[in-house]
């Protein structure tokens, strides 16, 4: 988490740094800060979003051609100005912005205190900058040697950019796991947590290797080296400055725009069809007719897409699939073998736990297929094959169009896996059915006024339960996640069958239950669950197939979904739940695109 941006060039640094931060704000928005080195260092920080920092810089004399900036998602230490970055060392010589976690910061901090260092805040980042200060000032190391030592001594996943008051023509960067990219244009260098933030400015870039140090001195060739100081080959790539879907285009919120874009995104994925199927995967299938298990690894909404994938792959291909939260997988002793196909699912492709989990599986010899939305992401680069989601840039913290894109790509993948001699169910039917999805989603969106009414009516409730069975069980989880993350209302998703094993105790006349009953196979069972809720006085908001009068007569509210085969139902049933959550959040006055405590890309464990 946290976005870092650095600039060294021939222009005024401030506006470039602030602009870079705006693009990186999806990585965290608890506080923001900027430092410019121009003879001496000037630092300005503030709690809150990047715009608060922009406002604070107005009227300030902030000139200089070298600077660093940061937007924070708090890990160590509360949200405060003292804990906001950039952090200066006690001597005032070094100033740094940092993304990631220094795991042994407490011991290192205690050691530094014995040497007289005093800390203003509680962050691991302040320990980091002071440790560099100590190595250079107390131990007499050069900055370059100090950085090598830092990488040996300080544990964790981190990236940082550093300025040294005594070397005003240089900027230093270190990457240990957390991402860091260097961009270049005529006489200008940019350092950034991602390539997207560079696209307006740089013509070419390279992604710093893991465990590397970069020293940039004015116009000289950048010096990239490993943690032993051995120079590394730099591989430049061209940067295109088109970022589709990155603007608000007249919409009030990115989340809303991204919900509305779903039909178009799905049509685009369908058009690319088999072109989106990586050749490395075809080779894997050709050489591995013996592979007999799939493990899906993901977090959050991507995990829910993975669950839909499991139901699909098992139904259509009769192959065992397990879906695991990436962090749970990596911190136990998972059984993985070279004959497993491991699928990592992630919008960002940078989620720390998912990235680490696929690395672990790769280390055990499994073939790694990633489904992710960002071509330059760590997951895309480290996997054996990647299916790009083609959802366009997703900015809203709540995943919406990336979720539907994940499901569509999983459906196409199911249809592309070229074997199983006994398909009871025909994958051609799936692909055929997909064609009608964009127009059916448009129909659902056209009924938004009804969802707005429902949102207004129910936004005062403190708790919601979402129930579904079969293909709609993952949608119950997703509906609850959407509601809680943007409205801060407590919501739980459950398999409807599990309700009577505990959650039913919660039901009373103040407890709305969203019952997703629009699939054919489980309809009867869902009706029984609805009756059980009604028998206890609960409120039922039912998602039903259009014209289902039986459920209409027993539910308090209904949301109609056009008919579609069960395996495709999640693509439709999730859409009204996204809109419902959005309108509840709006009516409660929440910050829909940047809800509290969250970040778009979760790059810490
Ligand atoms: O980038 P990823 O898909 O790996 O992100 C995983 C989760 O952090 C993400 O889906 C998160 O749960 C969203 N905020 C949900 O809307």
CSV table of C-alpha atoms in Angstrom, one decimal, residues 259-272 404-405 408 411-412 430-447 562-564 568-573 575:
chain,number,residue,atom,x,y,z
A,259,UNK,CA,-20.9,-0.5,-12.9
A,260,UNK,CA,-22.4,1.1,-15.9
A,261,UNK,CA,-19.5,0.1,-18.1
A,262,UNK,CA,-20.0,-3.6,-17.5
A,263,UNK,CA,-22.0,-4.5,-20.6
A,264,UNK,CA,-19.4,-2.8,-22.8
A,265,UNK,CA,-16.5,-4.5,-21.0
A,266,UNK,CA,-18.2,-7.9,-21.4
A,267,UNK,CA,-18.8,-7.4,-25.1
A,268,UNK,CA,-15.1,-6.5,-25.5
A,269,UNK,CA,-14.0,-9.6,-23.7
A,270,UNK,CA,-16.3,-11.7,-25.8
A,271,UNK,CA,-15.0,-10.1,-29.0
A,272,UNK,CA,-11.4,-10.9,-28.1
A,404,UNK,CA,-17.7,-9.4,-13.9
A,405,UNK,CA,-14.6,-9.5,-16.2
A,408,UNK,CA,-16.5,-13.9,-18.0
A,411,UNK,CA,-16.3,-18.9,-18.3
A,412,UNK,CA,-14.2,-18.6,-21.4
A,430,UNK,CA,-22.1,-21.2,-21.9
A,431,UNK,CA,-20.4,-19.3,-24.7
A,432,UNK,CA,-23.7,-18.9,-26.6
A,433,UNK,CA,-25.5,-17.7,-23.4
A,434,UNK,CA,-22.8,-15.1,-22.8
A,435,UNK,CA,-23.8,-13.2,-25.9
A,436,UNK,CA,-27.0,-12.1,-24.3
A,437,UNK,CA,-25.4,-11.0,-21.0
A,438,UNK,CA,-24.6,-7.3,-22.0
A,439,UNK,CA,-28.1,-6.5,-23.0
A,440,UNK,CA,-29.5,-8.3,-19.9
A,441,UNK,CA,-27.2,-6.2,-17.7
A,442,UNK,CA,-28.5,-3.1,-19.5
A,443,UNK,CA,-32.0,-4.1,-18.6
A,444,UNK,CA,-31.1,-4.4,-15.0
A,445,UNK,CA,-29.4,-1.0,-15.0
A,446,UNK,CA,-32.5,0.5,-16.6
A,447,UNK,CA,-34.4,-0.5,-13.5
A,562,UNK,CA,-33.8,-11.5,-16.8
A,563,UNK,CA,-33.8,-15.3,-17.2
A,564,UNK,CA,-30.5,-17.0,-18.0
A,568,UNK,CA,-24.3,-17.4,-16.0
A,569,UNK,CA,-26.7,-16.1,-13.3
A,570,UNK,CA,-23.9,-14.5,-11.2
A,571,UNK,CA,-23.1,-12.1,-14.0
A,572,UNK,CA,-26.6,-10.7,-13.7
A,573,UNK,CA,-27.4,-11.1,-10.0
A,575,UNK,CA,-25.3,-6.0,-10.8
